[in-house]
CSV table of C-alpha atoms in Angstrom, one decimal:
chain,number,residue,atom,x,y,z
A,23,MET,CA,-14.5,-30.0,14.3
A,24,ARG,CA,-11.6,-32.0,12.8
A,25,ILE,CA,-8.8,-30.3,10.8
A,26,SER,CA,-10.5,-31.3,7.6
A,27,GLY,CA,-13.6,-29.4,8.9
A,28,LEU,CA,-11.5,-26.3,9.7
A,29,ALA,CA,-10.1,-26.5,6.2
A,30,GLU,CA,-13.5,-26.6,4.7
A,31,VAL,CA,-15.0,-23.8,6.8
A,32,THR,CA,-12.1,-21.4,6.1
A,33,GLY,CA,-11.4,-22.4,2.5
A,34,THR,CA,-7.8,-23.3,3.4
A,35,SER,CA,-6.0,-26.5,2.6
A,36,VAL,CA,-5.1,-29.0,5.4
A,37,ALA,CA,-1.5,-28.7,4.3
A,38,THR,CA,-1.6,-24.9,4.8
A,39,LEU,CA,-3.3,-25.3,8.2
A,40,LYS,CA,-0.6,-27.8,9.3
A,41,PHE,CA,2.0,-25.3,8.2
A,42,TYR,CA,0.4,-22.6,10.4
A,43,LEU,CA,0.4,-25.0,13.3
A,44,ARG,CA,4.1,-25.8,12.8
A,45,LYS,CA,4.9,-22.1,12.6
A,46,GLY,CA,2.9,-21.4,15.8
A,47,LEU,CA,0.5,-19.0,14.0
A,48,LEU,CA,-2.4,-21.3,15.0
A,49,SER,CA,-2.7,-23.0,18.4
A,50,SER,CA,-3.2,-26.8,18.5
A,51,GLY,CA,-6.7,-28.2,18.7
A,52,ARG,CA,-7.9,-30.1,21.8
A,53,VAL,CA,-6.3,-33.6,21.4
A,54,THR,CA,-9.1,-36.2,21.0
A,55,SER,CA,-7.0,-39.3,20.0
A,56,ARG,CA,-3.5,-40.3,19.1
A,57,THR,CA,-3.8,-38.6,15.7
A,58,GLY,CA,-6.9,-36.4,16.0
A,59,ALA,CA,-7.6,-32.9,17.5
A,60,ASP,CA,-10.7,-30.8,17.8
A,61,TYR,CA,-10.8,-27.2,16.5
A,62,GLY,CA,-13.4,-24.6,17.4
A,63,GLU,CA,-14.7,-21.1,16.5
A,64,ALA,CA,-11.5,-19.4,17.9
A,65,HIS,CA,-9.4,-21.4,15.3
A,66,VAL,CA,-11.8,-20.4,12.5
A,67,GLN,CA,-11.4,-16.7,13.5
A,68,ARG,CA,-7.7,-17.0,13.7
A,69,VAL,CA,-7.3,-18.7,10.3
A,70,ARG,CA,-9.6,-16.0,8.7
A,71,LEU,CA,-7.4,-13.3,10.3
A,72,ILE,CA,-4.2,-14.9,9.0
A,73,ARG,CA,-5.7,-15.2,5.5
A,74,ALA,CA,-7.0,-11.6,5.4
A,75,LEU,CA,-3.6,-10.3,6.4
A,76,THR,CA,-1.7,-12.4,3.9
A,77,ASP,CA,-4.0,-12.6,0.9
A,78,VAL,CA,-5.4,-9.1,1.0
A,79,GLY,CA,-3.0,-7.2,3.3
A,80,GLY,CA,0.0,-8.7,1.4
A,81,LEU,CA,1.9,-9.4,4.7
A,82,SER,CA,4.6,-12.1,4.9
A,83,LEU,CA,3.9,-14.9,7.4
A,84,ALA,CA,6.9,-13.5,9.5
A,85,ARG,CA,5.1,-10.2,9.7
A,86,VAL,CA,1.8,-11.8,10.5
A,87,ALA,CA,3.5,-13.6,13.4
A,88,LEU,CA,4.6,-10.2,14.8
A,89,VAL,CA,1.1,-8.8,14.4
A,90,LEU,CA,-0.4,-11.8,16.2
A,91,THR,CA,2.1,-11.6,19.0
A,92,ALA,CA,1.3,-7.9,19.5
A,93,MET,CA,-2.4,-8.7,19.5
A,94,GLU,CA,-1.9,-11.1,22.3
A,95,THR,CA,0.2,-8.8,24.5
A,96,PRO,CA,-2.0,-7.6,27.4
A,97,GLY,CA,-2.2,-4.0,28.3
A,98,LEU,CA,-1.0,-2.3,25.1
A,99,ARG,CA,-1.7,1.4,25.2
A,100,ARG,CA,-3.0,3.2,22.2
A,101,THR,CA,0.4,4.8,21.4
A,102,ASP,CA,1.9,1.3,21.6
A,103,LEU,CA,-0.7,0.1,19.2
A,104,LEU,CA,0.2,2.7,16.7
A,105,ALA,CA,3.9,1.7,17.0
A,106,VAL,CA,3.0,-1.9,16.3
A,107,SER,CA,0.7,-1.0,13.4
A,108,GLN,CA,3.8,0.6,11.8
A,109,LEU,CA,5.3,-2.9,11.6
A,110,THR,CA,2.7,-3.7,9.1
A,111,LEU,CA,3.9,-1.3,6.5
A,112,THR,CA,5.4,-3.3,3.7
A,113,GLY,CA,9.2,-2.9,3.3
A,114,ASP,CA,11.4,-3.1,6.4
A,115,GLY,CA,12.9,0.3,6.1
A,116,SER,CA,15.9,-0.9,8.0
A,117,GLU,CA,18.3,1.5,6.2
A,118,ALA,CA,16.1,4.5,6.8
A,119,GLU,CA,15.6,3.6,10.5
A,120,THR,CA,19.3,3.7,11.3
A,121,GLU,CA,19.4,7.4,10.1
A,122,ASP,CA,20.6,10.0,12.5
A,123,PRO,CA,17.6,11.8,14.1
A,124,GLY,CA,19.6,15.0,14.1
A,125,ALA,CA,20.4,14.8,10.4
A,126,GLU,CA,18.9,17.3,7.8
A,127,SER,CA,15.6,15.9,6.7
A,128,ARG,CA,13.3,17.4,4.1
A,129,ALA,CA,10.4,15.4,5.6
A,130,ARG,CA,11.0,16.7,9.1
A,131,ASN,CA,11.2,20.3,7.9
A,132,TRP,CA,8.0,19.9,6.0
A,133,LEU,CA,6.2,18.3,9.0
A,134,GLY,CA,7.4,21.1,11.2
A,135,ALA,CA,6.1,23.7,8.8
A,136,ARG,CA,2.8,21.9,8.7
A,137,GLY,CA,2.6,21.8,12.5
A,138,TRP,CA,2.0,18.0,12.8
A,139,ARG,CA,3.0,16.8,16.3
A,140,ILE,CA,5.4,13.9,15.6
A,141,ASP,CA,8.1,12.4,17.7
A,142,PRO,CA,11.3,13.7,16.0
A,143,ARG,CA,12.8,10.2,16.3
A,144,ASP,CA,9.9,8.6,14.5
A,145,PRO,CA,11.2,6.2,11.9
A,146,PHE,CA,8.5,7.2,9.5
A,147,ILE,CA,10.1,10.6,9.0
A,148,ALA,CA,13.1,8.9,7.4
A,149,ARG,CA,10.8,6.7,5.4
A,150,LEU,CA,9.0,9.8,4.1
A,151,ASP,CA,12.4,11.2,3.0
A,152,ARG,CA,13.1,8.0,1.2
A,153,ALA,CA,9.8,7.9,-0.6
A,154,TRP,CA,10.1,11.5,-1.5
A,155,ASP,CA,13.6,10.9,-3.0
A,156,ALA,CA,12.1,7.9,-4.9
A,157,CYS,CA,9.5,10.3,-6.4
A,158,ASP,CA,12.3,12.6,-7.5
A,159,ALA,CA,14.3,9.7,-8.9
A,160,ALA,CA,11.2,8.5,-10.9
A,161,GLY,CA,10.4,11.9,-12.3
A,162,VAL,CA,7.2,12.3,-10.2
A,163,ASP,CA,6.8,15.9,-9.3
A,164,LEU,CA,5.9,15.8,-5.6
A,165,THR,CA,6.0,19.5,-4.8
A,166,HIS,CA,5.4,21.0,-1.3
A,167,GLU,CA,2.0,22.3,-2.5
A,168,ARG,CA,1.0,18.8,-3.7
A,169,LEU,CA,2.2,17.2,-0.4
A,170,ASP,CA,0.3,19.8,1.6
A,171,ALA,CA,-2.9,19.1,-0.4
A,172,TYR,CA,-2.5,15.3,0.3
A,173,ALA,CA,-1.8,16.0,4.0
A,174,VAL,CA,-5.2,17.9,4.4
A,175,ALA,CA,-7.0,14.8,3.0
A,176,VAL,CA,-4.9,12.4,5.1
A,177,GLU,CA,-5.5,14.3,8.3
A,178,ARG,CA,-9.2,13.4,7.8
A,179,ILE,CA,-8.3,9.8,7.3
A,180,GLY,CA,-6.2,9.7,10.4
A,181,ALA,CA,-9.0,11.3,12.4
A,182,ILE,CA,-11.5,8.6,11.1
A,183,ASP,CA,-9.0,5.9,12.0
A,184,VAL,CA,-8.5,7.1,15.6
A,185,ALA,CA,-12.3,7.7,16.0
A,186,ALA,CA,-12.9,4.1,14.9
A,187,VAL,CA,-10.8,2.6,17.7
A,188,PRO,CA,-13.2,0.9,20.2
A,189,ALA,CA,-12.8,1.3,24.0
A,190,GLU,CA,-12.7,-2.5,24.6
A,191,PRO,CA,-8.9,-3.4,24.6
A,192,GLU,CA,-9.0,-6.6,22.5
A,193,ALA,CA,-11.3,-5.1,19.9
A,194,ALA,CA,-9.0,-2.0,19.9
A,195,VAL,CA,-5.9,-4.1,19.1
A,196,ARG,CA,-7.7,-5.8,16.3
A,197,GLN,CA,-9.1,-2.6,14.9
A,198,VAL,CA,-5.8,-0.8,14.9
A,199,ILE,CA,-3.4,-3.5,13.8
A,200,ALA,CA,-5.5,-5.4,11.3
A,201,GLY,CA,-7.4,-2.2,10.4
A,202,THR,CA,-4.2,-0.3,9.5
A,203,VAL,CA,-3.0,-2.9,7.0
A,204,LEU,CA,-6.4,-3.9,5.5
A,205,VAL,CA,-7.7,-0.3,5.3
A,206,ASP,CA,-4.5,0.6,3.5
A,207,VAL,CA,-5.6,-1.7,0.8
A,208,VAL,CA,-9.2,-0.3,0.9
A,209,LEU,CA,-7.8,3.2,0.5
A,210,GLN,CA,-5.5,2.2,-2.4
A,211,ILE,CA,-8.5,0.8,-4.2
A,212,LEU,CA,-10.7,3.8,-3.4
A,213,ARG,CA,-7.9,6.1,-4.7
A,214,ARG,CA,-8.0,4.3,-8.1
A,215,LEU,CA,-11.7,4.4,-8.2
A,216,ALA,CA,-11.8,8.1,-7.2
A,217,GLN,CA,-9.3,8.9,-10.0
A,218,GLN,CA,-11.6,7.2,-12.5
A,219,HIS,CA,-14.6,9.0,-11.1
A,220,VAL,CA,-12.9,12.4,-11.3
A,221,CYS,CA,-11.6,11.7,-14.9
A,222,LEU,CA,-14.9,10.4,-16.3
A,223,ASP,CA,-16.7,13.3,-14.7
A,224,GLU,CA,-14.3,15.7,-16.3
A,225,ASP,CA,-13.8,14.0,-19.7
A,226,SER,CA,-17.4,13.3,-20.7
A,227,GLY,CA,-20.0,14.6,-18.3
A,228,ALA,CA,-22.0,11.6,-19.4
A,229,PRO,CA,-22.8,8.6,-17.2
A,230,PRO,CA,-20.9,5.4,-17.9
A,231,ASP,CA,-22.7,2.8,-20.1
B,23,MET,CA,30.5,6.0,-18.7
B,24,ARG,CA,31.3,2.4,-18.2
B,25,ILE,CA,29.0,-0.1,-16.4
B,26,SER,CA,31.1,0.4,-13.2
B,27,GLY,CA,30.5,4.2,-13.5
B,28,LEU,CA,26.7,3.6,-13.9
B,29,ALA,CA,26.9,1.3,-10.8
B,30,GLU,CA,28.6,4.1,-8.8
B,31,VAL,CA,26.3,6.9,-9.9
B,32,THR,CA,23.1,4.9,-9.2
B,33,GLY,CA,24.3,3.1,-6.0
B,34,THR,CA,23.5,-0.2,-7.7
B,35,SER,CA,25.9,-3.2,-8.0
B,36,VAL,CA,27.3,-4.2,-11.4
B,37,ALA,CA,25.8,-7.6,-10.9
B,38,THR,CA,22.3,-6.1,-10.5
B,39,LEU,CA,22.8,-3.9,-13.5
B,40,LYS,CA,23.8,-7.0,-15.6
B,41,PHE,CA,20.7,-8.7,-14.3
B,42,TYR,CA,18.5,-5.7,-15.5
B,43,LEU,CA,20.3,-5.9,-18.9
B,44,ARG,CA,19.6,-9.6,-19.2
B,45,LYS,CA,15.9,-9.1,-18.3
B,46,GLY,CA,15.6,-6.3,-20.8
B,47,LEU,CA,14.7,-3.7,-18.2
B,48,LEU,CA,17.7,-1.7,-19.1
B,49,SER,CA,18.8,-1.2,-22.8
B,50,SER,CA,22.4,-2.0,-23.7
B,51,GLY,CA,25.0,0.7,-23.7
B,52,ARG,CA,26.7,1.8,-26.9
B,53,VAL,CA,29.3,-0.9,-27.7
B,54,THR,CA,32.8,0.6,-27.5
B,55,SER,CA,35.0,-2.6,-27.5
B,56,ARG,CA,34.6,-6.4,-27.5
B,57,THR,CA,33.8,-6.3,-23.8
B,58,GLY,CA,32.9,-2.7,-23.0
B,59,ALA,CA,29.9,-0.4,-23.5
B,60,ASP,CA,29.1,3.2,-22.9
B,61,TYR,CA,26.2,4.3,-20.7
B,62,GLY,CA,24.6,7.7,-20.5
B,63,GLU,CA,22.1,9.9,-18.6
B,64,ALA,CA,19.1,7.9,-20.0
B,65,HIS,CA,20.5,4.8,-18.4
B,66,VAL,CA,21.0,6.6,-15.1
B,67,GLN,CA,17.4,7.8,-15.1
B,68,ARG,CA,16.1,4.3,-16.0
B,69,VAL,CA,18.1,2.6,-13.2
B,70,ARG,CA,16.8,5.2,-10.7
B,71,LEU,CA,13.2,4.6,-11.8
B,72,ILE,CA,13.6,0.8,-11.5
B,73,ARG,CA,15.1,1.1,-8.0
B,74,ALA,CA,12.4,3.6,-6.9
B,75,LEU,CA,9.6,1.2,-8.1
B,76,THR,CA,11.2,-1.9,-6.5
B,77,ASP,CA,12.8,-0.6,-3.3
B,78,VAL,CA,10.2,2.0,-2.3
B,79,GLY,CA,7.2,1.0,-4.4
B,80,GLY,CA,7.6,-2.7,-3.5
B,81,LEU,CA,6.9,-3.9,-7.1
B,82,SER,CA,8.3,-7.2,-8.4
B,83,LEU,CA,10.6,-7.0,-11.4
B,84,ALA,CA,7.9,-8.6,-13.5
B,85,ARG,CA,5.5,-5.8,-12.6
B,86,VAL,CA,8.2,-3.2,-13.2
B,87,ALA,CA,8.6,-4.7,-16.7
B,88,LEU,CA,4.9,-4.2,-17.3
B,89,VAL,CA,5.1,-0.6,-16.1
B,90,LEU,CA,8.2,0.2,-18.3
B,91,THR,CA,6.5,-1.3,-21.4
B,92,ALA,CA,3.4,0.8,-20.8
B,93,MET,CA,5.6,3.9,-20.4
B,94,GLU,CA,7.1,3.2,-23.8
B,95,THR,CA,3.8,2.7,-25.6
B,96,PRO,CA,3.2,5.8,-27.7
B,97,GLY,CA,-0.2,7.5,-27.7
B,98,LEU,CA,-1.6,6.2,-24.4
B,99,ARG,CA,-4.7,8.2,-23.4
B,100,ARG,CA,-5.4,9.3,-19.9
B,101,THR,CA,-7.9,6.6,-19.3
B,102,ASP,CA,-5.5,4.0,-20.7
B,103,LEU,CA,-2.9,5.4,-18.2
B,104,LEU,CA,-5.3,4.8,-15.4
B,105,ALA,CA,-5.8,1.2,-16.5
B,106,VAL,CA,-2.1,0.7,-16.5
B,107,SER,CA,-1.6,2.3,-13.2
B,108,GLN,CA,-4.0,-0.3,-11.8
B,109,LEU,CA,-1.4,-2.9,-12.7
B,110,THR,CA,0.8,-1.4,-10.0
B,111,LEU,CA,-1.4,-2.3,-7.2
B,112,THR,CA,0.2,-5.1,-5.2
B,113,GLY,CA,-1.5,-8.5,-5.3
B,114,ASP,CA,-2.7,-9.8,-8.6
B,115,GLY,CA,-6.4,-10.0,-7.8
B,116,SER,CA,-6.8,-12.7,-10.4
B,117,GLU,CA,-9.6,-14.5,-8.6
B,118,ALA,CA,-11.5,-11.3,-8.1
B,119,GLU,CA,-11.1,-10.3,-11.7
B,120,THR,CA,-12.8,-13.4,-13.0
B,121,GLU,CA,-15.9,-12.4,-11.1
B,122,ASP,CA,-19.3,-12.0,-12.9
B,123,PRO,CA,-19.9,-8.3,-13.5
B,124,GLY,CA,-23.6,-9.0,-13.0
B,125,ALA,CA,-23.2,-10.7,-9.6
B,126,GLU,CA,-24.4,-9.1,-6.4
B,127,SER,CA,-21.7,-6.8,-5.1
B,128,ARG,CA,-21.6,-4.9,-1.8
B,129,ALA,CA,-19.0,-2.6,-3.3
B,130,ARG,CA,-21.0,-1.9,-6.5
B,131,ASN,CA,-24.1,-1.0,-4.4
B,132,TRP,CA,-22.1,1.3,-2.2
B,133,LEU,CA,-20.4,3.0,-5.1
B,134,GLY,CA,-23.8,3.4,-6.8
B,135,ALA,CA,-25.3,5.0,-3.6
B,136,ARG,CA,-22.3,7.3,-3.4
B,137,GLY,CA,-22.7,8.4,-7.1
B,138,TRP,CA,-19.2,7.6,-8.2
B,139,ARG,CA,-19.0,7.2,-12.0
B,140,ILE,CA,-17.2,3.9,-12.3
B,141,ASP,CA,-17.3,1.4,-15.2
B,142,PRO,CA,-19.4,-1.4,-13.8
B,143,ARG,CA,-16.9,-4.0,-15.2
B,144,ASP,CA,-14.0,-2.3,-13.4
B,145,PRO,CA,-12.0,-5.1,-11.7
B,146,PHE,CA,-11.4,-2.8,-8.7
B,147,ILE,CA,-15.0,-3.2,-7.7
B,148,ALA,CA,-14.4,-6.9,-7.0
B,149,ARG,CA,-11.2,-6.1,-5.3
B,150,LEU,CA,-13.0,-3.7,-3.0
B,151,ASP,CA,-15.5,-6.5,-2.2
B,152,ARG,CA,-12.6,-8.8,-1.4
B,153,ALA,CA,-10.9,-6.2,0.9
B,154,TRP,CA,-14.2,-5.4,2.6
B,155,ASP,CA,-14.7,-9.2,3.2
B,156,ALA,CA,-11.2,-9.4,4.6
B,157,CYS,CA,-12.0,-6.6,7.1
B,158,ASP,CA,-15.0,-8.5,8.2
B,159,ALA,CA,-12.9,-11.7,8.6
B,160,ALA,CA,-10.3,-9.9,10.6
B,161,GLY,CA,-12.9,-8.2,12.9
B,162,VAL,CA,-12.3,-4.7,11.5
B,163,ASP,CA,-15.6,-2.9,11.7
B,164,LEU,CA,-15.7,-1.1,8.3
B,165,THR,CA,-19.2,0.3,8.4
B,166,HIS,CA,-20.8,2.1,5.5
B,167,GLU,CA,-20.5,5.4,7.5
B,168,ARG,CA,-16.8,4.8,8.0
B,169,LEU,CA,-16.3,4.0,4.3
B,170,ASP,CA,-18.3,7.1,3.3
B,171,ALA,CA,-16.0,9.2,5.5
B,172,TYR,CA,-12.9,7.7,3.9
B,173,ALA,CA,-14.4,8.3,0.4
B,174,VAL,CA,-14.8,12.0,1.1
B,175,ALA,CA,-11.1,12.3,1.9
B,176,VAL,CA,-10.0,10.0,-1.0
B,177,GLU,CA,-12.1,12.1,-3.5
B,178,ARG,CA,-9.8,14.9,-2.7
B,179,ILE,CA,-6.7,12.7,-3.2
B,180,GLY,CA,-8.1,11.6,-6.6
B,181,ALA,CA,-8.6,15.2,-7.6
B,182,ILE,CA,-5.0,16.1,-6.6
B,183,ASP,CA,-3.7,13.1,-8.5
B,184,VAL,CA,-5.6,14.1,-11.7
B,185,ALA,CA,-4.7,17.8,-11.4
B,186,ALA,CA,-1.0,16.8,-11.2
B,187,VAL,CA,-1.0,15.0,-14.5
B,188,PRO,CA,1.0,17.2,-16.9
B,189,ALA,CA,0.0,17.9,-20.5
B,190,GLU,CA,3.2,16.6,-22.1
B,191,PRO,CA,2.5,12.9,-22.9
B,192,GLU,CA,5.8,11.3,-21.7
B,193,ALA,CA,5.7,13.3,-18.4
B,194,ALA,CA,2.1,12.3,-18.0
B,195,VAL,CA,2.9,8.6,-18.3
B,196,ARG,CA,5.6,8.9,-15.8
B,197,GLN,CA,3.5,11.0,-13.4
B,198,VAL,CA,0.5,8.6,-13.5
B,199,ILE,CA,2.2,5.2,-13.5
B,200,ALA,CA,5.2,5.9,-11.3
B,201,GLY,CA,3.2,8.4,-9.3
B,202,THR,CA,0.4,6.0,-8.5
B,203,VAL,CA,2.7,3.4,-6.9
B,204,LEU,CA,5.1,5.8,-5.2
B,205,VAL,CA,2.4,8.2,-3.9
B,206,ASP,CA,0.6,5.1,-2.5
B,207,VAL,CA,3.7,4.7,-0.3
B,208,VAL,CA,3.8,8.4,0.6
B,209,LEU,CA,0.1,8.3,1.5
B,210,GLN,CA,0.6,5.2,3.7
B,211,ILE,CA,3.4,6.9,5.6
B,212,LEU,CA,1.3,10.2,5.9
B,213,ARG,CA,-1.6,8.1,7.3
B,214,ARG,CA,0.6,6.7,10.1
B,215,LEU,CA,2.0,10.2,10.9
B,216,ALA,CA,-1.4,11.7,10.8
B,217,GLN,CA,-2.7,9.0,13.3
B,218,GLN,CA,0.2,9.9,15.6
B,219,HIS,CA,-0.5,13.7,15.2
B,220,VAL,CA,-4.2,13.2,16.0
B,221,CYS,CA,-3.5,10.9,19.0
B,222,LEU,CA,-0.8,13.1,20.6
B,223,ASP,CA,-3.0,16.1,20.1
B,224,GLU,CA,-5.9,14.4,21.8
B,225,ASP,CA,-4.0,12.6,24.6
B,226,SER,CA,-1.8,15.4,25.9
B,227,GLY,CA,-2.4,18.7,24.3
B,228,ALA,CA,1.4,19.3,25.1
B,229,PRO,CA,4.0,19.6,22.3
B,230,PRO,CA,6.3,16.5,21.9
B,231,ASP,CA,9.7,16.8,23.7
């Protein structure tokens, strides 16, 4: 199909597609004339993936480029996949990541007490410290007990995530990298719906109208 | 304290504080001279809250302004609080929110089968449809079984959230509105750490070095 067809099928403007081409997010079509090129199913899939990651996942195009590069790197192991999926967390965390791995850390102490097996240099430990500090600064009472209760629920989520990784390598990459960011959004939505369910249940006992 | 003192205590530049003042996010200090003003503990708390919501929560200043306005509205009920906390979800979802509440919806059918009590006009139903479609588009296999498994874990999270809401109204507002966005970040971080914990546990059985 021509670029106008690709635009129609994916619901994306030709200008946006040309922008993706210039940025190298989308590979060129097969050249058919001096000004025309032919696009196929692989291009449709790629555009849908980019749109899902940007529109729903909220990733910047720079971050989408990192994800796409990782997805095209052959022979990534599951632990590498996890490292790449961390790239997809919004916020760059650059300050946190320069932190001394030997420094006192409330998050590391809590993780140790919980018995989670985490690389002590993992940058997410410093990010958890930062998010915990932000809760304190905002007057959100995130006690150890509350964090422990969340951790029990999130252990189940992590196990579901890992169990959902398929054996076939390309599918695994897609599942882990795109799945981490898109399922974050699904989980945020479910959390708000679950809060409503719990509240309505408790406040009225009556079914919604 | 002077604005320079407020800057020092909160680790925020004077230029940024002046920007917050101009945007009405921060109230003026008590005027002490033609060019000087005095800032107190309430200003420190407010700046910390703004920084937590922007730096860690990833909210835009426009969205922070909505949150602050809601926090200052007297007499908000718990269900109103939940509605406001929805504002804090990244992405505006405007297309989804215009959707016909009577239209066929995979998310509404799934929620119905699950027995969650949700207002059928809730905009998060359309957002869930959109996120689910994005998973399909990105090749992420979000089956009903997988979504059900996530829902069991997220029901626990919703119950922890609701149980953590204090009786005192102002604290409740703070807990629900700031807590929703900041705990989203905590939960995203915990999810990545839990994935790592589950993987290391399964791959090696040995403790990390």
